[in-house]
Short mmCIF file of N, CA, C and O in Angstrom, two decimals:
data_model
loop_
_atom_site.label_atom_id
_atom_site.label_comp_id
_atom_site.label_asym_id
_atom_site.label_seq_id
_atom_site.Cartn_x
_atom_site.Cartn_y
_atom_site.Cartn_z
N LYS A 22 5.09 20.27 85.53
CA LYS A 22 5.31 21.48 84.77
C LYS A 22 5.89 22.55 85.69
O LYS A 22 5.50 22.70 86.83
N ILE A 23 6.86 23.32 85.17
CA ILE A 23 7.50 24.40 85.91
C ILE A 23 7.28 25.71 85.16
O ILE A 23 7.48 25.78 83.95
N ASN A 24 6.88 26.74 85.89
CA ASN A 24 6.66 28.05 85.30
C ASN A 24 7.53 29.09 86.00
O ASN A 24 7.75 29.02 87.20
N MET A 25 8.01 30.05 85.21
CA MET A 25 8.71 31.18 85.80
C MET A 25 7.64 32.22 86.16
O MET A 25 6.93 32.72 85.31
N ARG A 26 7.54 32.49 87.45
CA ARG A 26 6.50 33.39 87.93
C ARG A 26 6.96 34.84 87.96
O ARG A 26 6.18 35.77 87.81
N TYR A 27 8.27 35.06 88.14
CA TYR A 27 8.81 36.41 88.25
C TYR A 27 10.26 36.39 87.81
O TYR A 27 10.99 35.44 88.09
N LYS A 28 10.68 37.46 87.13
CA LYS A 28 12.08 37.57 86.71
C LYS A 28 12.50 39.03 86.77
O LYS A 28 11.82 39.90 86.22
N ASP A 29 13.58 39.30 87.46
CA ASP A 29 14.18 40.62 87.52
C ASP A 29 15.69 40.42 87.43
O ASP A 29 16.37 40.27 88.44
N VAL A 30 16.21 40.35 86.22
CA VAL A 30 17.61 40.02 85.98
C VAL A 30 18.26 41.18 85.23
O VAL A 30 17.70 41.69 84.26
N GLN A 31 19.44 41.58 85.69
CA GLN A 31 20.21 42.63 85.03
C GLN A 31 21.53 42.05 84.55
O GLN A 31 22.07 41.14 85.16
N ILE A 32 22.03 42.61 83.48
CA ILE A 32 23.36 42.27 82.99
C ILE A 32 24.31 43.37 83.44
O ILE A 32 24.04 44.55 83.23
N GLU A 33 25.39 42.97 84.10
CA GLU A 33 26.37 43.93 84.57
C GLU A 33 27.73 43.61 83.97
O GLU A 33 28.09 42.44 83.85
N LYS A 34 28.44 44.64 83.61
CA LYS A 34 29.80 44.46 83.10
C LYS A 34 30.77 44.85 84.20
O LYS A 34 30.63 45.91 84.82
N VAL A 35 31.72 43.97 84.45
CA VAL A 35 32.68 44.15 85.53
C VAL A 35 34.09 44.02 84.95
O VAL A 35 34.35 43.18 84.11
N ARG A 36 34.97 44.86 85.43
CA ARG A 36 36.37 44.76 85.01
C ARG A 36 37.17 44.18 86.17
O ARG A 36 37.03 44.63 87.31
N ARG A 37 37.97 43.18 85.88
CA ARG A 37 38.79 42.53 86.91
C ARG A 37 40.24 42.56 86.46
O ARG A 37 40.54 42.30 85.30
N TYR A 38 41.13 42.85 87.40
CA TYR A 38 42.56 42.88 87.09
C TYR A 38 43.24 41.66 87.69
O TYR A 38 43.05 41.33 88.86
N SER A 39 44.02 40.97 86.89
CA SER A 39 44.77 39.80 87.34
C SER A 39 46.22 40.20 87.60
O SER A 39 46.93 40.62 86.67
N ASN A 40 46.64 40.10 88.86
CA ASN A 40 48.04 40.40 89.18
C ASN A 40 48.98 39.36 88.59
O ASN A 40 50.10 39.68 88.22
N ARG A 41 48.51 38.12 88.52
CA ARG A 41 49.36 37.05 88.00
C ARG A 41 49.70 37.28 86.53
O ARG A 41 50.85 37.22 86.14
N SER A 42 48.69 37.57 85.73
CA SER A 42 48.95 37.76 84.30
C SER A 42 49.14 39.23 83.92
O SER A 42 49.44 39.54 82.78
N GLU A 43 48.96 40.12 84.92
CA GLU A 43 49.11 41.56 84.72
C GLU A 43 48.24 42.06 83.56
O GLU A 43 48.67 42.85 82.72
N MET A 44 47.02 41.58 83.53
CA MET A 44 46.07 41.98 82.50
C MET A 44 44.72 42.23 83.14
O MET A 44 44.39 41.64 84.17
N SER A 45 43.93 43.10 82.52
CA SER A 45 42.57 43.29 83.00
C SER A 45 41.62 42.49 82.10
O SER A 45 41.90 42.26 80.92
N MET A 46 40.54 42.05 82.70
CA MET A 46 39.56 41.24 81.99
C MET A 46 38.20 41.92 82.11
O MET A 46 37.84 42.41 83.18
N ASN A 47 37.46 41.94 81.03
CA ASN A 47 36.09 42.41 81.06
C ASN A 47 35.18 41.20 81.21
O ASN A 47 35.25 40.26 80.43
N LEU A 48 34.34 41.21 82.23
CA LEU A 48 33.43 40.10 82.52
C LEU A 48 32.00 40.58 82.43
O LEU A 48 31.69 41.71 82.80
N THR A 49 31.13 39.71 81.97
CA THR A 49 29.70 40.00 81.94
C THR A 49 29.03 39.12 82.98
O THR A 49 29.24 37.91 83.00
N CYS A 50 28.24 39.73 83.86
CA CYS A 50 27.60 39.01 84.96
C CYS A 50 26.10 39.23 84.92
O CYS A 50 25.62 40.26 84.47
N PHE A 51 25.38 38.26 85.43
CA PHE A 51 23.94 38.38 85.61
C PHE A 51 23.66 38.50 87.09
O PHE A 51 24.19 37.73 87.89
N THR A 52 22.86 39.46 87.48
CA THR A 52 22.42 39.59 88.86
C THR A 52 20.92 39.75 88.87
O THR A 52 20.32 40.19 87.90
N GLY A 53 20.30 39.37 89.97
CA GLY A 53 18.87 39.55 90.08
C GLY A 53 18.19 38.39 90.76
O GLY A 53 18.81 37.64 91.51
N MET A 54 16.90 38.24 90.44
CA MET A 54 16.09 37.23 91.10
C MET A 54 15.12 36.61 90.11
O MET A 54 14.62 37.28 89.21
N MET A 55 14.86 35.32 90.31
CA MET A 55 13.85 34.60 89.54
C MET A 55 13.00 33.80 90.52
O MET A 55 13.52 33.27 91.50
N VAL A 56 11.72 33.70 90.23
CA VAL A 56 10.81 32.90 91.05
C VAL A 56 10.16 31.87 90.13
O VAL A 56 9.58 32.23 89.10
N PHE A 57 10.28 30.61 90.53
CA PHE A 57 9.69 29.52 89.78
C PHE A 57 8.61 28.85 90.61
O PHE A 57 8.70 28.81 91.84
N GLU A 58 7.62 28.29 89.94
CA GLU A 58 6.59 27.52 90.63
C GLU A 58 6.31 26.25 89.85
O GLU A 58 6.55 26.18 88.65
N GLY A 59 5.85 25.26 90.57
CA GLY A 59 5.52 24.00 89.92
C GLY A 59 6.20 22.83 90.60
O GLY A 59 6.54 22.87 91.78
N GLU A 60 6.43 21.79 89.83
CA GLU A 60 7.00 20.54 90.35
C GLU A 60 8.52 20.63 90.39
O GLU A 60 9.22 20.10 89.53
N LEU A 61 9.03 21.27 91.43
CA LEU A 61 10.46 21.52 91.56
C LEU A 61 11.18 20.53 92.48
O LEU A 61 12.39 20.62 92.64
N ASP A 62 10.45 19.62 93.08
CA ASP A 62 11.02 18.73 94.10
C ASP A 62 12.30 18.04 93.66
O ASP A 62 13.26 17.95 94.43
N GLU A 63 12.36 17.56 92.42
CA GLU A 63 13.55 16.82 91.99
C GLU A 63 14.77 17.73 91.81
O GLU A 63 15.90 17.27 91.82
N PHE A 64 14.56 19.05 91.67
CA PHE A 64 15.67 19.98 91.48
C PHE A 64 16.19 20.57 92.79
O PHE A 64 17.29 21.11 92.84
N VAL A 65 15.41 20.49 93.85
CA VAL A 65 15.77 21.12 95.12
C VAL A 65 17.13 20.66 95.64
O VAL A 65 17.97 21.50 96.02
N PRO A 66 17.44 19.36 95.67
CA PRO A 66 18.77 18.96 96.19
C PRO A 66 19.93 19.56 95.40
O PRO A 66 20.94 19.94 95.97
N TYR A 67 19.77 19.68 94.09
CA TYR A 67 20.83 20.25 93.25
C TYR A 67 20.98 21.75 93.49
O TYR A 67 22.09 22.27 93.59
N LEU A 68 19.87 22.44 93.60
CA LEU A 68 19.91 23.88 93.87
C LEU A 68 20.53 24.16 95.24
O LEU A 68 21.35 25.08 95.38
N LYS A 69 20.17 23.37 96.24
CA LYS A 69 20.75 23.55 97.58
C LYS A 69 22.25 23.23 97.56
O LYS A 69 23.03 23.91 98.24
N ALA A 70 22.66 22.22 96.80
CA ALA A 70 24.09 21.89 96.71
C ALA A 70 24.88 23.03 96.08
O ALA A 70 25.95 23.40 96.57
N VAL A 71 24.36 23.60 95.01
CA VAL A 71 25.04 24.73 94.36
C VAL A 71 25.11 25.92 95.31
O VAL A 71 26.13 26.62 95.37
N GLU A 72 24.06 26.14 96.08
CA GLU A 72 24.06 27.24 97.04
C GLU A 72 25.15 27.06 98.10
O GLU A 72 25.88 27.99 98.43
N VAL A 73 25.29 25.85 98.62
CA VAL A 73 26.27 25.57 99.68
C VAL A 73 27.69 25.54 99.13
O VAL A 73 28.63 26.10 99.72
N LEU A 74 27.88 24.89 97.98
CA LEU A 74 29.22 24.72 97.41
C LEU A 74 29.71 25.93 96.63
O LEU A 74 30.88 26.02 96.31
N ASN A 75 28.79 26.85 96.31
CA ASN A 75 29.13 28.03 95.52
C ASN A 75 29.89 27.63 94.26
O ASN A 75 30.98 28.09 93.99
N CYS A 76 29.29 26.74 93.49
CA CYS A 76 29.99 26.20 92.32
C CYS A 76 29.42 26.73 91.01
O CYS A 76 29.47 26.06 89.99
N GLY A 77 28.93 27.96 91.02
CA GLY A 77 28.49 28.58 89.78
C GLY A 77 29.69 29.02 88.96
O GLY A 77 30.84 28.83 89.34
N LYS A 78 29.44 29.65 87.84
CA LYS A 78 30.51 30.07 86.94
C LYS A 78 31.40 31.11 87.59
O LYS A 78 30.94 32.05 88.21
N MET A 79 32.71 30.96 87.44
CA MET A 79 33.75 31.88 87.93
C MET A 79 33.72 32.09 89.43
O MET A 79 33.97 33.19 89.93
N CYS A 80 33.42 31.05 90.18
CA CYS A 80 33.32 31.19 91.64
C CYS A 80 34.68 31.52 92.28
O CYS A 80 34.71 32.17 93.32
N VAL A 81 35.77 31.14 91.66
CA VAL A 81 37.08 31.47 92.24
C VAL A 81 37.37 32.95 92.17
O VAL A 81 38.25 33.45 92.86
N MET A 82 36.63 33.69 91.35
CA MET A 82 36.79 35.13 91.25
C MET A 82 35.72 35.87 92.05
O MET A 82 35.56 37.08 91.91
N GLY A 83 34.94 35.13 92.84
CA GLY A 83 33.91 35.77 93.64
C GLY A 83 32.55 35.82 92.98
O GLY A 83 31.64 36.47 93.46
N PHE A 84 32.40 35.13 91.86
CA PHE A 84 31.12 35.09 91.16
C PHE A 84 30.48 33.73 91.35
O PHE A 84 31.04 32.84 91.99
N GLY A 85 29.30 33.52 90.80
CA GLY A 85 28.66 32.21 90.80
C GLY A 85 27.82 31.90 92.01
O GLY A 85 27.38 30.78 92.18
N GLU A 86 27.55 32.87 92.86
CA GLU A 86 26.78 32.62 94.07
C GLU A 86 25.29 32.64 93.75
O GLU A 86 24.81 33.48 93.00
N ILE A 87 24.56 31.68 94.32
CA ILE A 87 23.09 31.70 94.25
C ILE A 87 22.54 31.53 95.66
O ILE A 87 23.20 30.96 96.53
N LYS A 88 21.34 32.02 95.86
CA LYS A 88 20.63 31.81 97.13
C LYS A 88 19.28 31.20 96.78
O LYS A 88 18.62 31.66 95.86
N VAL A 89 18.91 30.17 97.49
CA VAL A 89 17.65 29.46 97.26
C VAL A 89 16.73 29.70 98.45
O VAL A 89 17.15 29.53 99.59
N SER A 90 15.52 30.11 98.18
CA SER A 90 14.53 30.24 99.24
C SER A 90 13.19 29.75 98.70
O SER A 90 12.98 29.65 97.50
N PHE A 91 12.30 29.42 99.62
CA PHE A 91 11.02 28.83 99.24
C PHE A 91 9.89 29.72 99.73
O PHE A 91 9.86 30.13 100.88
N LEU A 92 8.97 30.04 98.82
CA LEU A 92 7.80 30.84 99.16
C LEU A 92 6.66 29.91 99.47
O LEU A 92 6.54 28.85 98.88
N LYS A 93 5.81 30.31 100.37
CA LYS A 93 4.66 29.45 100.70
C LYS A 93 3.41 30.00 100.08
O LYS A 93 3.27 31.09 99.72
#
């Protein structure tokens, strides 16, 4: 079983301008922190891979970054 122990997430609106298409885009982003507890062992390799590869949503625009840390 996995439980969310803490959540502090904000929604931010960001405007990005594309020189290639000469248009601005409105983007909605989530920032913040979540703390989970429980049987997470099977998910750790995937979370670490996403952290290293930075393969979250819109990573080519500088978004999609996550950081994984472990509390004792």
